[in-house]
XYZ file of C-alpha atoms in Angstrom:
707
model
C 0.000 0.000 0.000
C 2.916 2.322 0.802
C 4.421 1.593 -2.614
C 1.098 2.420 -4.316
C 0.868 5.757 -2.465
C 4.453 6.570 -3.448
C 3.669 5.667 -7.037
C 0.600 7.937 -7.102
C 2.597 10.818 -5.631
C 5.149 10.281 -8.405
C 2.409 10.627 -11.016
C 1.220 13.811 -9.356
C 4.697 15.322 -9.432
C 5.062 14.530 -13.135
C 1.546 15.756 -13.839
C 1.990 19.138 -12.153
C 5.432 19.622 -13.697
C 4.008 19.106 -17.190
C 0.995 21.334 -16.717
C 2.281 24.100 -14.516
C 0.001 23.016 -11.662
C -3.040 24.820 -13.070
C -4.912 21.997 -14.759
C -6.410 20.189 -11.762
C -6.094 20.210 -7.985
C -3.741 17.539 -6.703
C -5.966 16.487 -3.803
C -8.902 15.967 -6.161
C -6.812 13.950 -8.622
C -5.367 11.823 -5.834
C -8.924 11.238 -4.542
C -9.978 10.041 -8.004
C -7.078 7.576 -8.101
C -8.096 6.205 -4.693
C -11.757 5.889 -5.700
C -10.939 4.071 -8.946
C -8.430 1.866 -7.137
C -11.125 0.742 -4.704
C -13.455 -0.183 -7.577
C -11.479 -1.396 -10.600
C -9.591 -4.634 -11.101
C -6.908 -2.843 -13.123
C -4.055 -1.814 -10.776
C -2.463 0.275 -13.535
C -5.426 2.595 -14.047
C -3.725 5.613 -12.423
C -0.566 4.981 -14.443
C -2.509 4.763 -17.707
C -4.672 7.832 -16.987
C -2.529 10.375 -15.124
C -4.379 13.269 -16.823
C -7.979 11.993 -17.036
C -9.373 15.436 -17.896
C -7.056 16.197 -20.803
C -4.424 13.949 -22.401
C -5.372 10.513 -21.012
C -9.175 10.414 -20.772
C -11.238 7.354 -19.802
C -14.864 6.835 -20.958
C -16.232 6.433 -17.432
C -14.789 9.702 -16.124
C -15.819 13.179 -17.256
C -14.517 16.602 -16.301
C -15.667 20.169 -16.665
C -13.861 23.476 -16.655
C -15.958 25.261 -14.063
C -16.267 29.034 -14.077
C -16.147 29.093 -10.287
C -12.533 27.848 -10.229
C -11.197 28.158 -13.817
C -9.646 24.692 -13.558
C -10.816 21.195 -14.435
C -12.834 19.178 -11.926
C -14.152 15.617 -11.923
C -17.911 15.857 -12.498
C -18.881 12.307 -13.484
C -17.876 8.748 -12.562
C -19.750 5.959 -14.313
C -18.929 2.255 -14.031
C -21.100 -0.338 -15.715
C -21.069 -3.151 -18.295
C -21.111 -0.543 -21.065
C -17.731 0.756 -19.898
C -15.815 -2.345 -18.794
C -16.650 -6.015 -18.145
C -16.817 -6.851 -15.346
C -17.393 -3.301 -14.144
C -15.649 -3.773 -10.797
C -13.412 -6.197 -8.951
C -14.816 -8.772 -6.534
C -13.633 -6.805 -3.497
C -14.962 -3.465 -4.769
C -16.056 -0.889 -2.224
C -17.086 2.754 -2.098
C -14.104 4.726 -0.872
C -14.448 7.612 1.555
C -12.123 9.427 -0.855
C -15.277 10.312 -2.791
C -15.405 13.249 -0.420
C -12.283 14.579 -2.147
C -14.379 15.096 -5.293
C -16.533 18.049 -4.214
C -17.603 18.974 -7.768
C -18.961 15.551 -8.642
C -22.346 15.851 -10.380
C -22.961 12.226 -11.393
C -22.012 9.002 -9.615
C -23.216 5.848 -11.371
C -22.147 2.352 -10.248
C -24.061 -0.409 -12.053
C -23.511 -4.144 -11.492
C -20.441 -3.233 -9.514
C -20.898 -4.942 -6.128
C -21.659 -8.595 -6.837
C -19.472 -10.623 -4.483
C -18.271 -8.956 -1.292
C -21.037 -7.731 1.081
C -21.217 -3.961 1.237
C -23.438 -1.389 2.927
C -23.757 2.385 2.683
C -22.131 4.010 5.704
C -23.735 6.960 7.431
C -20.491 8.916 7.175
C -20.389 8.731 3.374
C -22.981 11.501 2.972
C -22.692 13.194 6.362
C -20.629 16.149 5.219
C -21.812 18.875 2.858
C -19.111 17.839 0.370
C -21.483 16.726 -2.374
C -23.227 20.035 -2.895
C -22.919 19.636 -6.684
C -24.181 16.025 -6.879
C -27.298 15.804 -9.073
C -27.460 12.142 -10.149
C -26.779 9.160 -7.877
C -27.252 5.673 -9.369
C -26.387 2.480 -7.483
C -28.125 -0.202 -9.531
C -28.003 -3.997 -9.962
C -25.607 -4.576 -7.078
C -26.649 -7.873 -5.413
C -24.163 -7.613 -2.539
C -25.171 -4.047 -1.639
C -27.306 -4.486 1.477
C -28.233 -2.711 4.685
C -30.310 0.415 5.139
C -30.452 3.630 3.155
C -28.611 6.084 5.447
C -30.614 9.070 6.651
C -27.575 11.239 5.851
C -28.578 11.005 2.192
C -30.708 14.065 2.943
C -27.488 16.134 2.759
C -27.487 15.750 -1.032
C -29.527 18.910 -1.349
C -29.191 19.329 -5.130
C -29.931 15.712 -6.022
C -32.300 15.366 -8.990
C -32.083 11.613 -9.648
C -31.799 8.890 -7.003
C -31.763 5.363 -8.421
C -31.013 2.463 -6.064
C -32.904 -0.299 -7.837
C -32.116 -4.032 -8.006
C -29.925 -4.130 -4.932
C -30.422 -5.958 -1.634
C -31.262 -2.940 0.517
C -33.475 -3.464 3.555
C -35.058 -1.500 6.385
C -37.445 1.416 6.006
C -37.293 4.265 3.535
C -35.860 7.085 5.696
C -38.257 9.960 6.307
C -35.320 12.318 5.719
C -35.645 11.561 2.022
C -38.353 14.230 2.052
C -35.596 16.865 2.352
C -34.404 16.193 -1.204
C -36.641 18.937 -2.511
C -34.981 19.048 -5.957
C -35.537 15.345 -6.620
C -37.238 14.580 -9.934
C -36.783 10.800 -10.120
C -36.842 8.308 -7.216
C -36.310 4.614 -8.017
C -35.880 2.192 -5.108
C -37.446 -0.798 -6.869
C -36.412 -4.461 -6.514
C -35.017 -4.349 -2.989
C -36.163 -5.648 0.403
C -37.394 -2.357 1.824
C -40.162 -2.642 4.412
C -42.386 -0.443 6.542
C -44.551 2.395 5.234
C -43.999 4.823 2.404
C -43.040 7.911 4.435
C -45.552 10.774 4.480
C -42.625 13.150 3.991
C -42.487 12.037 0.386
C -45.102 14.720 -0.189
C -42.334 17.318 0.158
C -40.766 16.253 -3.145
C -42.743 18.776 -5.156
C -40.616 18.381 -8.308
C -40.862 14.594 -8.432
C -41.879 13.186 -11.837
C -41.095 9.469 -11.401
C -41.750 7.409 -8.254
C -40.878 3.703 -8.415
C -40.700 1.622 -5.229
C -42.043 -1.586 -6.779
C -40.932 -5.099 -5.819
C -40.266 -4.446 -2.151
C -41.996 -5.412 1.099
C -43.624 -2.052 1.804
C -46.688 -2.124 4.020
C -49.536 0.008 5.375
C -51.573 2.426 3.264
C -50.620 4.577 0.304
C -49.963 7.994 1.905
C -52.341 10.775 0.932
C -49.364 13.139 0.582
C -48.558 11.543 -2.784
C -51.456 13.602 -4.070
C -49.376 16.738 -3.456
C -46.807 15.728 -6.085
C -48.446 17.527 -8.972
C -45.589 16.909 -11.426
C -45.771 13.116 -11.116
C -45.923 11.297 -14.451
C -45.228 7.734 -13.280
C -46.162 5.913 -10.062
C -45.151 2.267 -9.694
C -45.943 0.767 -6.281
C -46.518 -2.763 -7.588
C -45.525 -6.024 -5.885
C -45.523 -4.837 -2.288
C -47.783 -5.468 0.701
C -49.680 -2.182 0.628
C -53.214 -2.347 1.965
C -56.359 -0.336 2.547
C -58.109 2.052 0.188
C -56.473 4.453 -2.214
C -56.417 8.094 -1.110
C -58.740 10.464 -2.947
C -55.821 12.834 -3.386
C -54.566 10.683 -6.278
C -57.222 12.368 -8.398
C -55.211 15.601 -8.307
C -52.320 14.164 -10.331
C -53.457 15.401 -13.720
C -50.024 14.846 -15.324
C -49.944 11.156 -14.445
C -49.266 8.838 -17.404
C -48.724 5.515 -15.592
C -50.259 4.217 -12.351
C -49.246 0.659 -11.412
C -50.550 -0.611 -8.064
C -50.706 -4.302 -8.989
C -49.922 -7.228 -6.687
C -50.739 -5.625 -3.349
C -53.553 -5.981 -0.820
C -55.482 -2.835 -1.724
C -59.237 -2.863 -1.217
C -62.078 -1.093 -2.969
C -63.853 0.960 -3.825
C -61.502 3.123 -5.868
C -62.248 6.829 -5.352
C -64.410 8.216 -8.149
C -62.299 11.333 -8.501
C -59.626 9.194 -10.163
C -61.493 10.375 -13.246
C -59.496 13.573 -12.765
C -56.568 11.723 -14.333
C -58.260 11.758 -17.736
C -55.914 14.361 -19.215
C -52.809 12.156 -19.447
C -53.316 8.682 -17.900
C -52.389 5.966 -20.409
C -51.591 2.958 -18.209
C -53.720 1.839 -15.237
C -52.587 -1.492 -13.761
C -54.521 -2.730 -10.721
C -54.283 -6.522 -11.131
C -54.111 -8.932 -8.202
C -55.639 -6.730 -5.503
C -58.700 -7.804 -3.458
C -60.773 -4.812 -4.595
C -64.042 -6.821 -4.515
C -66.116 -4.214 -6.316
C -67.893 -3.634 -9.604
C -66.068 -2.365 -12.659
C -65.421 1.335 -11.879
C -67.729 3.670 -13.784
C -65.047 6.347 -14.173
C -63.049 4.172 -16.594
C -65.054 5.516 -19.529
C -63.749 9.024 -18.828
C -60.064 8.029 -19.074
C -60.040 8.639 -22.796
C -56.255 8.404 -23.262
C -55.949 4.931 -21.734
C -53.789 2.516 -23.704
C -53.553 -0.360 -21.225
C -56.003 -1.313 -18.465
C -55.741 -4.336 -16.169
C -58.054 -5.429 -13.364
C -57.065 -9.114 -13.505
C -57.749 -11.064 -10.331
C -59.356 -8.172 -8.447
C -62.602 -9.841 -7.395
C -64.684 -7.708 -9.751
C -68.371 -8.617 -9.901
C -71.380 -7.482 -11.896
C -71.715 -6.790 -15.602
C -69.608 -4.996 -18.186
C -71.835 -2.103 -19.219
C -72.116 -1.540 -22.946
C -71.010 2.101 -22.877
C -68.057 1.700 -20.503
C -65.378 1.425 -23.171
C -66.930 3.143 -26.191
C -64.843 6.329 -25.770
C -61.528 4.527 -25.178
C -60.399 4.575 -28.792
C -56.702 4.501 -27.788
C -57.054 1.298 -25.756
C -54.668 -1.441 -26.961
C -54.791 -3.951 -24.082
C -57.614 -4.844 -21.678
C -57.328 -7.558 -18.989
C -60.380 -8.384 -16.879
C -59.638 -12.082 -16.382
C -59.911 -14.047 -13.131
C -62.914 -12.155 -11.767
C -66.625 -12.769 -11.170
C -67.959 -10.681 -14.051
C -71.254 -11.918 -15.474
C -73.699 -11.059 -18.240
C -72.807 -10.659 -21.899
C -69.641 -9.354 -23.524
C -70.331 -5.888 -25.036
C -69.921 -5.880 -28.804
C -68.252 -2.452 -28.535
C -65.052 -4.117 -27.306
C -64.640 -5.627 -30.760
C -65.063 -2.214 -32.373
C -62.216 -0.415 -30.611
C -59.823 0.423 -33.468
C -56.541 -0.057 -31.594
C -57.446 -3.079 -29.464
C -54.638 -5.624 -29.730
C -54.987 -7.762 -26.564
C -58.221 -8.737 -24.816
C -58.393 -11.149 -21.873
C -61.826 -11.913 -20.400
C -61.074 -15.493 -19.356
C -62.133 -17.153 -16.095
C -65.276 -15.147 -15.393
C -68.971 -16.028 -15.512
C -69.778 -14.333 -18.787
C -72.651 -15.738 -20.853
C -74.500 -15.305 -24.158
C -73.383 -14.871 -27.729
C -70.008 -13.343 -28.524
C -70.668 -10.622 -31.101
C -67.114 -9.956 -32.276
C -66.486 -9.710 -36.003
C -64.478 -12.250 -37.956
C -61.879 -9.582 -38.710
C -61.459 -8.728 -35.003
C -61.051 -12.357 -33.911
C -58.548 -13.124 -36.654
C -56.600 -9.927 -35.965
C -56.140 -10.679 -32.278
C -55.628 -14.421 -32.663
C -53.992 -15.786 -29.508
C -54.196 -12.372 -27.879
C -57.953 -12.882 -27.521
C -58.639 -15.083 -24.487
C -62.200 -15.746 -23.307
C -61.822 -19.285 -22.028
C -63.461 -20.748 -18.947
C -66.604 -18.664 -18.693
C -70.167 -19.578 -17.787
C -71.677 -20.159 -21.204
C -70.279 -18.038 -24.009
C -71.004 -19.118 -27.572
C -70.533 -17.743 -31.062
C -72.143 -18.101 -34.470
C -68.880 -17.221 -36.190
C -67.412 -20.480 -37.557
C -63.881 -19.208 -38.099
C -62.393 -20.102 -34.713
C -63.769 -23.627 -34.985
C -62.764 -24.516 -38.527
C -60.311 -22.133 -40.097
C -58.191 -20.663 -37.325
C -56.481 -23.155 -35.059
C -54.702 -20.609 -32.875
C -57.902 -18.673 -32.197
C -59.832 -21.848 -31.477
C -57.320 -22.842 -28.852
C -57.892 -19.681 -26.854
C -61.587 -19.112 -27.522
C -62.651 -22.643 -26.609
C -66.354 -21.878 -26.957
C -68.976 -23.722 -29.001
C -71.264 -22.471 -31.704
C -74.574 -21.121 -30.407
C -76.321 -23.246 -33.035
C -74.573 -26.446 -32.010
C -76.796 -29.226 -30.733
C -74.273 -29.924 -28.008
C -74.303 -26.361 -26.689
C -75.365 -25.858 -23.104
C -75.292 -22.805 -20.925
C -72.218 -23.999 -19.068
C -70.318 -25.711 -21.870
C -67.104 -23.798 -21.370
C -67.365 -23.448 -17.604
C -64.472 -24.906 -15.664
C -63.719 -22.455 -12.901
C -66.917 -20.423 -12.650
C -67.915 -22.102 -9.423
C -64.793 -20.831 -7.661
C -65.991 -17.860 -5.583
C -62.545 -16.478 -4.789
C -61.389 -15.138 -8.147
C -58.819 -12.771 -6.743
C -56.636 -15.689 -5.668
C -56.319 -17.258 -9.098
C -53.209 -15.272 -9.913
C -51.401 -16.586 -6.818
C -49.983 -20.079 -6.244
C -52.809 -22.382 -5.163
C -53.082 -26.012 -4.073
C -54.981 -28.836 -5.667
C -56.157 -30.609 -2.522
C -56.535 -29.149 0.945
C -55.686 -31.426 3.872
C -54.263 -30.886 7.320
C -50.708 -31.806 8.203
C -48.825 -29.900 10.869
C -45.099 -29.287 10.912
C -42.792 -27.306 13.138
C -42.572 -24.448 10.640
C -45.732 -24.207 8.622
C -49.045 -25.871 7.823
C -48.300 -27.814 4.666
C -51.079 -29.180 2.516
C -51.574 -32.696 1.177
C -51.182 -31.773 -2.437
C -50.249 -32.800 -5.900
C -47.400 -30.286 -6.270
C -45.940 -29.083 -9.555
C -42.407 -27.823 -10.103
C -42.412 -24.444 -11.864
C -41.977 -24.424 -15.637
C -43.143 -21.405 -17.560
C -45.949 -18.919 -16.873
C -48.522 -21.276 -18.368
C -47.613 -23.885 -15.762
C -47.873 -21.414 -12.913
C -51.363 -20.524 -14.074
C -52.333 -24.170 -14.288
C -51.180 -25.399 -10.872
C -49.323 -24.553 -7.677
C -45.559 -24.259 -7.548
C -42.705 -24.727 -5.107
C -39.357 -23.077 -5.763
C -36.396 -25.468 -5.755
C -32.813 -24.340 -5.291
C -29.390 -25.887 -4.953
C -27.062 -24.095 -2.572
C -24.498 -22.520 -4.883
C -20.962 -21.579 -3.981
C -21.922 -17.903 -3.884
C -24.334 -17.358 -1.000
C -25.213 -13.892 -2.240
C -26.724 -15.457 -5.349
C -28.699 -17.936 -3.233
C -29.991 -15.078 -1.080
C -31.154 -13.205 -4.184
C -32.989 -16.253 -5.515
C -34.743 -16.750 -2.174
C -35.818 -13.102 -1.991
C -37.115 -13.228 -5.556
C -39.106 -16.353 -4.689
C -40.644 -14.579 -1.690
C -41.594 -11.533 -3.714
C -43.114 -13.606 -6.499
C -45.471 -15.313 -4.058
C -43.914 -18.733 -3.612
C -44.952 -20.421 -0.374
C -42.152 -22.967 0.155
C -38.404 -23.222 -0.494
C -37.295 -26.734 -1.538
C -33.572 -27.288 -1.048
C -31.981 -29.953 -3.270
C -29.455 -31.900 -1.174
C -28.545 -34.859 -3.413
C -26.501 -33.045 -6.060
C -23.079 -32.102 -4.651
C -21.923 -33.458 -7.998
C -23.891 -34.383 -11.071
C -24.251 -38.101 -11.752
C -22.471 -39.576 -14.749
C -25.008 -39.169 -17.536
C -23.291 -40.919 -20.404
C -25.807 -39.861 -23.032
C -25.134 -36.215 -22.146
C -21.394 -36.796 -22.330
C -21.641 -38.614 -25.659
C -23.820 -35.886 -27.163
C -21.853 -33.050 -25.488
C -25.151 -31.802 -24.194
C -25.550 -28.067 -23.606
C -28.410 -25.655 -23.900
C -28.826 -24.167 -27.398
C -27.631 -20.591 -27.672
C -31.204 -19.293 -27.833
C -32.166 -20.927 -24.521
C -31.029 -19.876 -21.053
C -31.559 -20.850 -17.442
C -34.064 -18.031 -17.120
C -34.154 -17.984 -13.334
C -30.413 -17.274 -13.231
C -30.141 -15.075 -16.314
C -30.347 -11.814 -14.355
C -27.347 -13.003 -12.312
C -25.244 -13.694 -15.431
C -25.491 -17.430 -14.715
C -28.107 -18.268 -17.324
C -25.917 -19.902 -19.968
C -23.893 -23.098 -20.137
C -20.509 -23.185 -21.831
C -20.072 -25.808 -24.521
C -17.412 -28.349 -23.566
C -16.062 -31.682 -24.739
C -18.027 -33.253 -21.889
C -21.528 -32.467 -20.659
C -22.237 -28.746 -20.448
C -24.702 -29.385 -17.642
C -22.152 -31.378 -15.634
C -19.565 -28.620 -16.054
C -22.092 -25.980 -15.046
C -23.063 -27.826 -11.852
C -19.396 -28.450 -11.036
C -18.674 -24.723 -11.346
C -21.679 -23.443 -9.412
C -22.901 -26.053 -6.891
C -21.571 -26.118 -3.342
C -19.996 -29.540 -2.782
C -19.521 -28.869 0.931
C -23.259 -28.597 1.601
C -24.147 -29.683 5.146
C -26.824 -29.136 7.791
C -25.245 -25.799 8.780
C -26.243 -24.514 5.352
C -29.857 -25.362 6.155
C -29.553 -23.301 9.345
C -28.120 -20.409 7.323
C -30.982 -20.654 4.820
C -33.431 -20.298 7.710
C -31.816 -16.989 8.669
C -32.576 -15.358 5.295
C -36.204 -16.452 4.823
C -39.358 -17.013 6.824
C -40.696 -19.459 4.243
C -40.853 -23.119 5.299
C -37.931 -25.157 3.980
C -38.237 -28.659 2.530
C -35.155 -30.774 1.801
C -35.324 -32.742 -1.441
C -33.276 -35.854 -2.057
C -33.642 -37.830 1.194
C -33.903 -41.641 0.992
C -33.137 -42.867 4.532
C -34.697 -42.507 7.956
C -31.335 -41.390 9.378
C -31.133 -38.395 7.023
C -34.798 -37.616 7.609
C -34.227 -37.423 11.355
C -31.175 -35.202 10.871
C -33.251 -32.926 8.656
C -35.930 -32.594 11.320
C -33.251 -31.809 13.912
C -32.034 -29.055 11.582
C -35.521 -27.532 11.731
C -36.828 -28.221 8.228
C -40.569 -28.133 7.652
C -40.734 -31.305 5.612
C -38.923 -33.992 3.636
C -39.119 -34.744 -0.080
C -38.198 -38.364 -0.687
C -36.468 -38.283 -4.081
C -33.824 -40.198 -6.036
C -33.474 -37.387 -8.596
C -35.323 -39.345 -11.239
C -32.806 -42.190 -10.797
C -30.353 -40.093 -12.844
C -27.791 -39.502 -10.085
C -26.829 -42.991 -8.961
C -27.724 -46.388 -10.372
C -29.415 -48.984 -8.162
C -30.896 -46.480 -5.700
C -34.289 -47.615 -4.374
C -37.509 -46.399 -5.932
C -38.870 -43.506 -3.931
C -42.092 -45.290 -3.045
C -40.082 -48.079 -1.361
C -38.289 -45.528 0.830
C -41.404 -43.854 2.143
C -41.915 -46.141 5.098
C -38.360 -45.706 6.355
C -39.226 -42.273 7.718
C -41.314 -41.517 10.751
C -41.841 -37.842 9.926
C -44.177 -36.123 7.438
C -42.766 -36.580 3.956
C -43.555 -35.792 0.336
C -42.694 -38.136 -2.519
C -41.044 -37.124 -5.791
C -40.758 -39.500 -8.724
C -42.697 -42.186 -10.506
C -46.119 -40.524 -10.358
C -47.851 -41.052 -13.685
C -51.473 -41.898 -12.829
C -54.016 -41.193 -10.122
C -53.522 -44.579 -8.382
C -49.832 -43.667 -7.916
C -50.932 -40.701 -5.798
C -53.240 -42.966 -3.779
C -50.455 -45.498 -3.114
C -48.028 -42.781 -1.986
C -50.543 -41.307 0.464
C -51.395 -44.785 1.780
C -47.711 -45.384 2.477
C -47.457 -42.226 4.539
C -46.701 -39.422 2.092
C -48.260 -36.047 2.766
C -48.258 -35.244 -0.940
C -46.500 -35.970 -4.212
C -44.411 -33.973 -6.658
C -44.656 -34.500 -10.404
C -42.176 -33.617 -13.135
C -42.378 -35.466 -16.431
C -46.210 -35.541 -16.704
C -46.478 -31.785 -16.654
C -43.393 -31.250 -18.855
C -44.817 -33.540 -21.535
C -48.236 -31.887 -21.243
C -46.678 -28.415 -21.426
C -44.771 -29.340 -24.580
C -47.867 -30.863 -26.174
C -50.439 -28.136 -25.533
C -49.119 -25.392 -23.280
C -51.262 -24.275 -20.368
C -54.260 -26.220 -21.630
C -52.156 -29.378 -21.709
C -51.006 -28.940 -18.124
C -54.570 -28.393 -16.975
C -55.667 -31.541 -18.767
C -52.851 -33.577 -17.197
C -53.751 -32.319 -13.726
C -57.416 -33.014 -14.322
C -56.579 -36.562 -15.388
C -54.581 -37.092 -12.200
C -57.388 -35.579 -10.152
C -60.121 -37.669 -11.747
C -58.149 -40.918 -11.561
C -57.198 -40.272 -7.945
C -60.789 -39.468 -7.040
C -62.002 -42.662 -8.768
C -59.374 -44.734 -6.933
C -60.563 -43.279 -3.629
C -64.176 -44.077 -4.436
C -63.413 -47.663 -5.467
C -61.320 -48.115 -2.324
C -64.144 -46.939 -0.076
C -62.482 -43.651 0.937
C -64.694 -40.597 1.286
C -61.801 -38.260 2.136
C -58.008 -38.238 2.079
C -57.964 -38.838 5.837
C -59.535 -42.252 5.265
C -56.634 -43.478 3.081
C -54.580 -45.816 5.294
C -51.745 -48.324 5.082
C -54.328 -51.092 5.092
C -55.349 -50.187 1.544
C -51.944 -51.227 0.140
C -50.122 -54.534 -0.220
C -46.428 -54.253 -1.121
C -43.855 -56.910 -2.078
C -42.104 -56.400 1.252
C -45.264 -56.952 3.314
C -45.678 -60.132 5.357
C -48.193 -62.513 3.740
C -51.757 -61.727 4.726
C -54.098 -64.487 5.862
C -57.444 -64.350 4.094
C -60.194 -64.501 6.745
C -62.795 -67.265 6.568
C -66.418 -66.191 6.104
């Protein structure tokens, strides 16, 4: 370190000798070298850029010749993938030497802190040093955690504050209301909790407010209505509750209002109609509003997208509600309790491109034109209603893609009945359809959570999530920060359980993969890990999958890792890959909520026992994974003590064959076969399924009683 300091001083001596000492202040230049040294991997940066404002510039550093001083000053530092890859070194940190750059106007560090844990210290912003700072961006830094320091209020001239896609926690400090020049506030995709502070109403110049994808609670503060310059509000994917404040109706410059995926209740204040001047996007989906379709919608004449999916809407769609919305391109009213007929005016809106009315109780004849139905194609979804029909033959004969999503009969068909396309209309709780749900409800207690006796489905794509419940499975990777991010994303997305895979410290020898040099095609990625730059497999002379697992999976996984996982989530944890009673007991001692008996599809190790033969080894509640193809398989697993089963191949095959509809059909087949097996076995409920219903090869011979 002493050598580095001496080296930097040497550069300063040469620099001032060449430029007469008037080009830039030495203390400021030395501060820049220290800041870049704490961030960049390149130890020669100072040597290569001794005059960053003149002769040796660097694209991430900008200078200005300020009138106040008549010399150059550092005004911008930007590090991100567009400048250098990777942007920062693994041990990157924010140096206190930033305070030696008093004329800094922009500080932007994107995807910079990915490995070493880092938090924002209170002392970083405590002084009045950053009086020139206007733009502060700390974005996509997974290892940046801790609270937002209240000292951030000292950045009096700040216009943009972007701290999205980090791992920040705690409450939004009320002192943020002192940033009276702020025009853009983005704290999205973090773990922030508590209320939105009322002091936010002091940000009179604010145009963009985005605090989506956090854990914010309580009500939307009425003071937001004082921010008359607001153009975008995104409060989606939080835990906000209660009714919306009437003051929102004052925001006549608002273009986008996204309040989706919260716990907001109706009714929505009627004076929201005051937003008619500019509002183009109104997204309310997945809130328990439990109201009729708001009458003020017809006055929002500039609307382009409107979504009330899964909001518990009831009543009819009035014929004149949408007639004035000629700019509307997308309308989503699915997963509600709407009844009556579908207004023909919806098919006359000139810019309509996406219409979803599925999973309601709509009835009568669909009066959309042939041109409208063909134009929308798959973007027209009216499945699973109470008795819709059409006299237009196109969807049934000439247009396969439309037929798949319309799924309604001809009104003139002899097989038509008033409930011919009804599958979910009898479900009274529509607002829950967008959240993970369970197929069967039973009662099984554990030390962490009430787990249901279910047929459980591993997550595939969105179509699968809509068709059945899902449990998120993870392997503990070498980088715990990545694991923590995956867990937090699972919590925010609404998953109810974390399933930890414990039987893959190494991948089994899959000779077909090795022979074929298996790897994902370049156009496919591991989507769940793509945002973490772990979504692709490198092609090798071996198996790409085996190499990927070898690089990423933690081979030293032990029960202490389960304890650590419990410290970062409140979700119940299941361990997947247990085959012996000894391991099951150790898992329970570690505090897991349940066991998943699994042999990894028999692809890890040859000659392992079938999962159904291992069920009776445990004396704790267990789930079974593997070998479930038909309804009787579910019955046998429950009879042998399983609390539920997991399925993989049946839903994957169904998904490949017919998308969401295929998955639903596969689940329905399992349901119907299981129900029939129960009936033929004399079981009126799941509780009546017992070990006595099953004879296994390892049972002692039974003596047939004499009559």
